[in-house]
């Protein structure tokens, strides 16, 4: 197949799929598919609740949106961009991916190509997904249909690093398909592409990108725990060490979101399946997964030192999303702080001007407040560095608490001397 003949279906219209579909729609016929009828309805109305694509961008392209699988039958390239979360046991949850593969199998035809963008462990595309397509379609892999893997590289809320300005890794199930997939993406990615030698190499490259970041953040999180016990300000230490040209500028914090807090578990799952125990990666995960509990414990200790009421005391959590200036709630670790504080019998209010109240209620059973009242809280926790909180300023944030309240700054928004505690 020549790329000029490509008719593309993008399956999954979330943070990854929608921006990708919009870019491809500038050059190719594109159908956007999602199982969520409300999502399709809002996109048809020119709205994107994820805030990744502006209304004028949606209006500028001619693209069909559908929740009906039959609408994809005229397509010949199927790009799968569904989530790959972990379950309550920290194991990969491939159900969305398997479901999407089954859907592709119902509409794929001879000569067609399916390309996966979802983060997986090495081997998942060919060992887990392709057999599902074969079974549903009756077609034979690499004879009747072909596959590629080009892992997503998006940063929710980042208006500078976009789909087209981030270099893209590509791969294919045969050399010819690898060339096709690479040319297809190269037609929209201005930053260029990197063609991997195999799908497994591309899968492995993606999963270690975020594993590397996770381990580095775990290191500085552990350093912050050590320095905290020594009454040394971690930020001061990191700034001093950062004067060396090759010191990496990581900062301690909560590690959530769709990638960094999830992807390492895909790699460790596969490593353990082949008989290797990934000690360093899992140690880093344990440290990072424990930071929310550490923050809550630190807040409680500060309150007790001041003689403040803990059981029945009120605390305000500022921010719920997994990162600043975006509405993305996926795998947010702010919930760990909330759960731990609740276990002490505290009344926790959550304030986040970015989140959908209905989504927060559905995903976590949390109902964010519209706005806090001054003088209400025994503790205030700055959990996410939204610009609204920065603009609010230290004095106004202090006023939200009682005169003797505790202010804990997770995100280093203010100088150490201006707060009562931070990582």
XYZ file of C-alpha atoms in Angstrom:
423
model
C 0.000 0.000 0.000
C 1.157 3.521 -0.814
C 0.516 6.121 1.857
C -1.456 8.206 -0.651
C -4.097 5.459 -0.557
C -4.356 5.446 3.240
C -7.808 5.741 4.790
C -7.226 5.964 8.515
C -9.323 4.921 11.497
C -8.130 6.153 14.886
C -9.529 3.940 17.636
C -9.704 5.710 20.979
C -10.139 9.495 20.982
C -8.548 10.484 24.268
C -5.418 12.502 25.021
C -3.429 10.500 22.469
C -5.916 9.617 19.760
C -7.670 12.920 19.152
C -4.592 15.111 18.521
C -3.181 12.374 16.275
C -6.435 12.050 14.328
C -6.600 15.813 13.808
C -3.082 15.895 12.373
C -3.699 12.950 10.049
C -7.003 14.495 8.928
C -5.070 17.418 7.474
C -3.674 15.035 4.826
C -5.770 11.856 4.783
C -9.385 10.699 5.095
C -9.846 9.945 8.811
C -12.595 8.372 10.901
C -12.329 8.822 14.651
C -13.862 5.980 16.683
C -14.579 5.787 20.397
C -16.876 3.522 22.408
C -18.047 6.510 24.481
C -21.174 8.020 22.931
C -20.879 11.210 25.056
C -17.308 11.658 23.826
C -18.409 11.321 20.194
C -21.274 13.748 20.796
C -19.009 16.470 22.199
C -16.480 16.035 19.377
C -19.222 16.337 16.776
C -20.139 19.593 18.503
C -16.567 20.777 18.114
C -15.624 20.471 21.791
C -12.771 18.600 23.450
C -13.107 18.233 27.230
C -9.485 17.068 27.489
C -8.448 20.542 26.263
C -5.783 19.015 24.030
C -7.365 20.279 20.801
C -8.797 23.772 20.423
C -12.284 24.191 18.884
C -10.840 26.027 15.892
C -8.495 23.087 15.239
C -11.414 20.679 15.225
C -13.401 22.968 12.942
C -10.506 23.261 10.507
C -10.387 19.561 9.560
C -12.875 17.307 7.816
C -13.124 14.191 9.965
C -15.926 11.811 10.852
C -16.562 10.825 14.481
C -18.429 7.646 15.300
C -19.176 5.065 17.979
C -20.413 2.620 15.327
C -17.822 -0.007 14.384
C -19.334 -0.576 10.932
C -18.355 2.992 9.986
C -14.716 1.837 9.895
C -15.102 -0.813 7.192
C -13.897 1.452 4.374
C -10.648 2.199 6.213
C -7.412 0.353 5.514
C -5.160 1.664 8.315
C -6.297 1.165 11.911
C -4.420 3.092 14.613
C -5.143 1.901 18.162
C -4.676 4.532 20.879
C -6.607 3.083 23.815
C -5.404 3.262 27.441
C -3.179 0.579 28.953
C -3.698 0.929 32.725
C -2.721 -1.301 35.616
C -5.118 -3.125 37.918
C -5.353 -3.011 41.718
C -2.522 -5.539 41.940
C -0.168 -3.379 39.821
C -0.436 -5.817 36.917
C -1.010 -4.735 33.290
C -4.691 -4.421 32.417
C -4.872 -5.294 28.730
C -8.657 -5.387 28.564
C -9.039 -2.101 26.629
C -6.299 -3.198 24.223
C -7.768 -6.675 23.698
C -11.243 -5.198 23.222
C -9.911 -2.747 20.628
C -8.060 -5.577 18.854
C -11.259 -7.616 18.741
C -13.056 -4.614 17.234
C -10.350 -4.197 14.598
C -10.644 -7.889 13.787
C -14.318 -7.402 12.935
C -13.644 -4.764 10.283
C -10.099 -5.296 8.995
C -9.676 -6.516 5.427
C -6.997 -8.116 3.303
C -3.938 -5.924 2.819
C -4.876 -3.643 5.725
C -2.488 -2.454 8.438
C -3.115 -2.074 12.171
C -0.767 0.209 14.112
C -0.634 0.254 17.905
C 0.338 3.347 19.891
C -0.634 2.153 23.372
C 2.210 1.537 25.810
C 2.845 -2.177 26.320
C 5.623 -4.562 27.292
C 7.875 -5.989 24.549
C 6.002 -8.700 22.671
C 2.460 -7.604 23.535
C 1.547 -6.469 20.008
C 2.483 -9.710 18.286
C 1.833 -12.141 21.143
C -1.333 -10.725 22.739
C -3.067 -8.444 20.234
C -2.474 -9.982 16.822
C -3.934 -13.418 17.717
C -7.150 -11.651 18.775
C -7.372 -9.957 15.373
C -6.648 -13.235 13.584
C -9.341 -15.021 15.558
C -11.959 -12.311 14.974
C -11.186 -11.784 11.294
C -10.174 -15.223 10.055
C -7.199 -13.542 8.382
C -3.552 -14.595 8.646
C -0.981 -12.197 10.095
C 1.732 -11.002 7.686
C -0.108 -12.661 4.819
C -3.579 -11.107 4.808
C -2.943 -8.157 7.147
C 0.038 -6.466 8.760
C 0.976 -4.565 11.896
C 3.057 -1.667 13.091
C 3.918 -0.110 16.418
C 4.584 3.589 16.921
C 4.406 4.468 20.627
C 2.642 7.655 21.650
C 4.744 10.507 22.961
C 2.395 13.104 24.339
C 2.542 15.397 27.330
C -0.975 16.406 28.441
C -1.398 20.122 28.909
C 1.863 20.926 27.109
C 1.162 23.397 24.309
C 4.771 23.460 23.147
C 5.593 19.780 22.743
C 2.832 18.559 20.443
C 2.283 15.459 18.304
C 4.090 16.870 15.298
C 7.016 18.397 17.183
C 8.108 15.263 19.051
C 10.246 12.723 17.196
C 8.318 9.501 16.578
C 9.558 5.920 16.840
C 8.064 3.652 14.167
C 8.202 -0.047 13.297
C 6.475 -2.691 11.222
C 5.898 -6.426 11.099
C 7.782 -6.738 7.782
C 10.452 -4.507 6.238
C 7.950 -3.218 3.682
C 5.351 -2.414 6.341
C 8.024 -0.750 8.481
C 8.747 1.549 5.533
C 5.030 2.233 5.075
C 4.429 3.039 8.761
C 7.505 5.254 8.865
C 6.463 7.153 5.729
C 2.908 7.551 7.042
C 4.063 9.194 10.270
C 6.847 11.137 8.570
C 4.164 12.849 6.485
C 2.855 14.653 9.612
C 5.708 14.594 12.150
C 7.879 17.626 11.441
C 10.370 16.562 14.130
C 11.134 13.430 12.123
C 10.916 9.696 12.791
C 13.164 6.908 14.017
C 12.511 3.548 12.367
C 13.215 0.685 14.778
C 14.339 -2.688 13.486
C 11.359 -4.521 14.963
C 8.092 -4.019 16.794
C 9.630 -5.428 19.991
C 12.436 -2.863 19.901
C 9.902 -0.056 19.523
C 7.789 -1.461 22.378
C 10.846 -1.730 24.616
C 12.000 1.796 23.745
C 8.673 3.237 24.815
C 8.405 1.382 28.088
C 11.929 2.341 29.217
C 11.449 6.057 28.446
C 9.185 6.437 31.444
C 10.852 3.739 33.515
C 14.060 5.779 33.385
C 12.224 8.892 34.586
C 10.479 6.902 37.300
C 13.761 5.574 38.706
C 15.363 9.034 38.636
C 12.405 10.585 40.453
C 12.493 7.745 42.976
C 16.115 8.602 43.707
C 15.372 12.239 44.505
C 12.282 11.198 46.465
C 14.455 8.948 48.594
C 16.994 11.741 48.984
C 14.215 14.050 50.168
C 13.220 11.471 52.798
C 16.823 11.274 53.998
C 17.402 15.024 54.011
C 14.088 15.570 55.762
C 15.300 13.470 58.689
C 18.501 15.545 58.728
C 16.623 18.891 58.660
C 18.270 19.784 55.343
C 16.214 21.526 52.667
C 16.127 19.212 49.634
C 15.634 21.992 47.089
C 18.727 23.794 48.334
C 20.744 20.607 47.983
C 19.442 19.979 44.452
C 20.157 23.566 43.390
C 23.699 23.309 44.689
C 24.298 19.948 43.012
C 22.693 21.304 39.848
C 25.598 23.699 39.319
C 27.484 20.709 37.880
C 26.928 20.525 34.120
C 25.833 16.880 34.014
C 23.599 16.761 37.097
C 20.066 15.755 36.100
C 17.396 18.289 37.191
C 14.813 15.986 38.774
C 12.658 17.092 41.710
C 10.831 15.048 44.355
C 7.080 14.691 44.172
C 4.061 12.504 43.495
C 4.438 10.238 40.475
C 1.110 9.611 38.765
C -0.422 10.011 35.348
C -0.868 7.781 32.354
C 2.805 6.927 31.844
C 5.495 7.306 34.491
C 3.562 5.693 37.332
C 2.217 2.899 35.115
C 4.687 1.920 32.398
C 7.347 0.418 34.703
C 4.830 -2.188 35.857
C 4.445 -3.361 32.253
C 8.184 -3.911 31.994
C 8.480 -5.592 35.400
C 5.527 -7.855 34.573
C 7.276 -9.103 31.456
C 10.629 -9.382 33.227
C 9.122 -11.564 35.938
C 7.337 -13.664 33.316
C 10.703 -14.578 31.812
C 12.231 -15.323 35.212
C 14.046 -12.083 36.059
C 13.354 -10.025 39.180
C 13.784 -6.312 38.338
C 15.016 -5.125 41.729
C 15.888 -1.507 40.959
C 12.723 -0.720 39.000
C 10.418 -2.196 41.647
C 12.324 -0.465 44.449
C 11.793 2.839 42.673
C 8.106 2.082 42.276
C 7.746 1.333 45.994
C 9.365 4.628 46.922
C 7.260 6.663 44.495
C 4.024 4.897 45.403
C 4.660 5.733 49.049
C 5.115 9.485 48.667
C 1.434 10.370 49.097
C 1.340 8.569 52.436
C 4.560 10.337 53.420
C 3.073 13.749 52.633
C -0.035 12.999 54.701
C 2.044 11.734 57.615
C 4.211 14.859 57.504
C 1.119 17.083 57.576
C -0.283 15.219 60.584
C 3.019 15.504 62.494
C 3.158 19.255 61.859
C -0.424 19.595 63.073
C 0.271 17.609 66.235
C 3.320 19.759 67.026
C 1.057 22.806 66.927
C -1.622 21.178 69.034
C -4.095 21.245 66.156
C -7.047 18.894 66.006
C -6.353 15.930 63.728
C -9.351 13.637 64.184
C -12.190 15.826 62.910
C -9.795 18.513 61.716
C -10.295 20.061 58.302
C -7.710 20.040 55.536
C -7.779 21.544 52.047
C -6.077 19.716 49.190
C -5.259 22.151 46.393
C -5.197 20.184 43.148
C -6.350 16.706 42.150
C -5.023 16.184 38.609
C -1.808 14.254 38.118
C -0.012 17.373 36.826
C -0.475 21.093 36.563
C -2.665 23.013 34.115
C -4.561 20.103 32.606
C -7.754 18.209 33.544
C -6.148 14.755 33.380
C -7.058 12.633 36.422
C -5.563 9.361 35.236
C -3.643 7.586 37.997
C -3.357 10.744 40.093
C -1.485 10.042 43.307
C -3.060 12.994 45.095
C -5.700 10.450 46.090
C -3.069 8.715 48.249
C -2.754 11.873 50.355
C -6.532 12.116 50.641
C -6.969 8.461 51.614
C -4.280 8.679 54.280
C -5.682 11.860 55.793
C -9.146 10.327 55.808
C -7.725 7.384 57.762
C -6.820 9.846 60.542
C -10.456 10.953 60.702
C -9.838 14.269 58.991
C -12.408 16.110 56.888
C -10.802 16.610 53.496
C -11.926 19.180 50.924
C -10.481 19.038 47.423
C -10.250 22.142 45.266
C -9.207 21.924 41.629
C -10.464 24.430 39.034
C -9.348 22.170 36.186
C -11.251 18.969 36.891
C -14.674 17.763 35.873
C -16.679 17.196 39.058
C -18.578 14.311 37.484
C -15.343 12.637 36.360
C -13.776 13.005 39.814
C -16.884 11.492 41.367
C -16.985 8.639 38.858
C -13.287 7.762 39.021
C -12.508 8.341 42.695
C -15.726 9.074 44.571
C -14.412 12.582 45.273
C -16.583 15.691 44.903
C -14.326 18.742 44.522
C -15.578 21.966 46.063
C -16.303 25.029 43.900
C -14.134 27.311 46.056
C -12.802 27.309 49.637
C -13.644 29.822 52.321
C -11.014 31.769 54.247
C -10.158 30.712 57.772
C -11.625 27.230 57.418
C -8.747 24.745 57.487
C -6.241 23.474 60.033
C -4.021 22.381 57.139
C -3.621 23.316 53.495
C -1.717 21.043 51.096
C -0.474 22.459 47.786
C -0.570 19.223 45.784
C -0.630 20.480 42.165
C 1.036 23.584 40.734
C -1.907 24.951 38.755
C -1.349 28.505 37.513
C -4.473 29.635 39.374
C -2.797 28.679 42.654
C 0.410 30.460 41.704
C -1.563 33.571 40.771
C -3.525 33.361 44.027
C -0.292 33.924 45.898
C 1.067 32.907 49.271
C -0.857 35.453 51.353
C -4.256 34.462 49.956
C -3.484 30.754 50.327
C -2.457 31.303 53.946
C -5.794 33.010 54.603
C -7.635 29.826 53.662
C -6.351 28.277 56.868
C -6.835 29.229 60.482
C -4.182 31.567 61.971
C -2.169 28.608 63.297
C -2.756 26.313 60.321
C -0.135 24.205 58.553
C 0.818 24.900 54.917
C 2.536 21.981 53.177
C 4.002 22.670 49.732
C 4.415 19.495 47.674
C 5.348 21.370 44.492
C 7.933 23.922 45.700
C 5.663 26.800 44.697
C 6.961 29.030 47.479
C 10.243 29.469 49.390
C 10.884 27.008 52.198
C 10.785 29.742 54.835
C 7.272 30.744 53.711
C 5.795 27.269 54.261
C 5.624 24.873 57.174
C 6.733 21.798 55.305
C 7.564 20.388 51.889
C 9.259 17.425 50.281
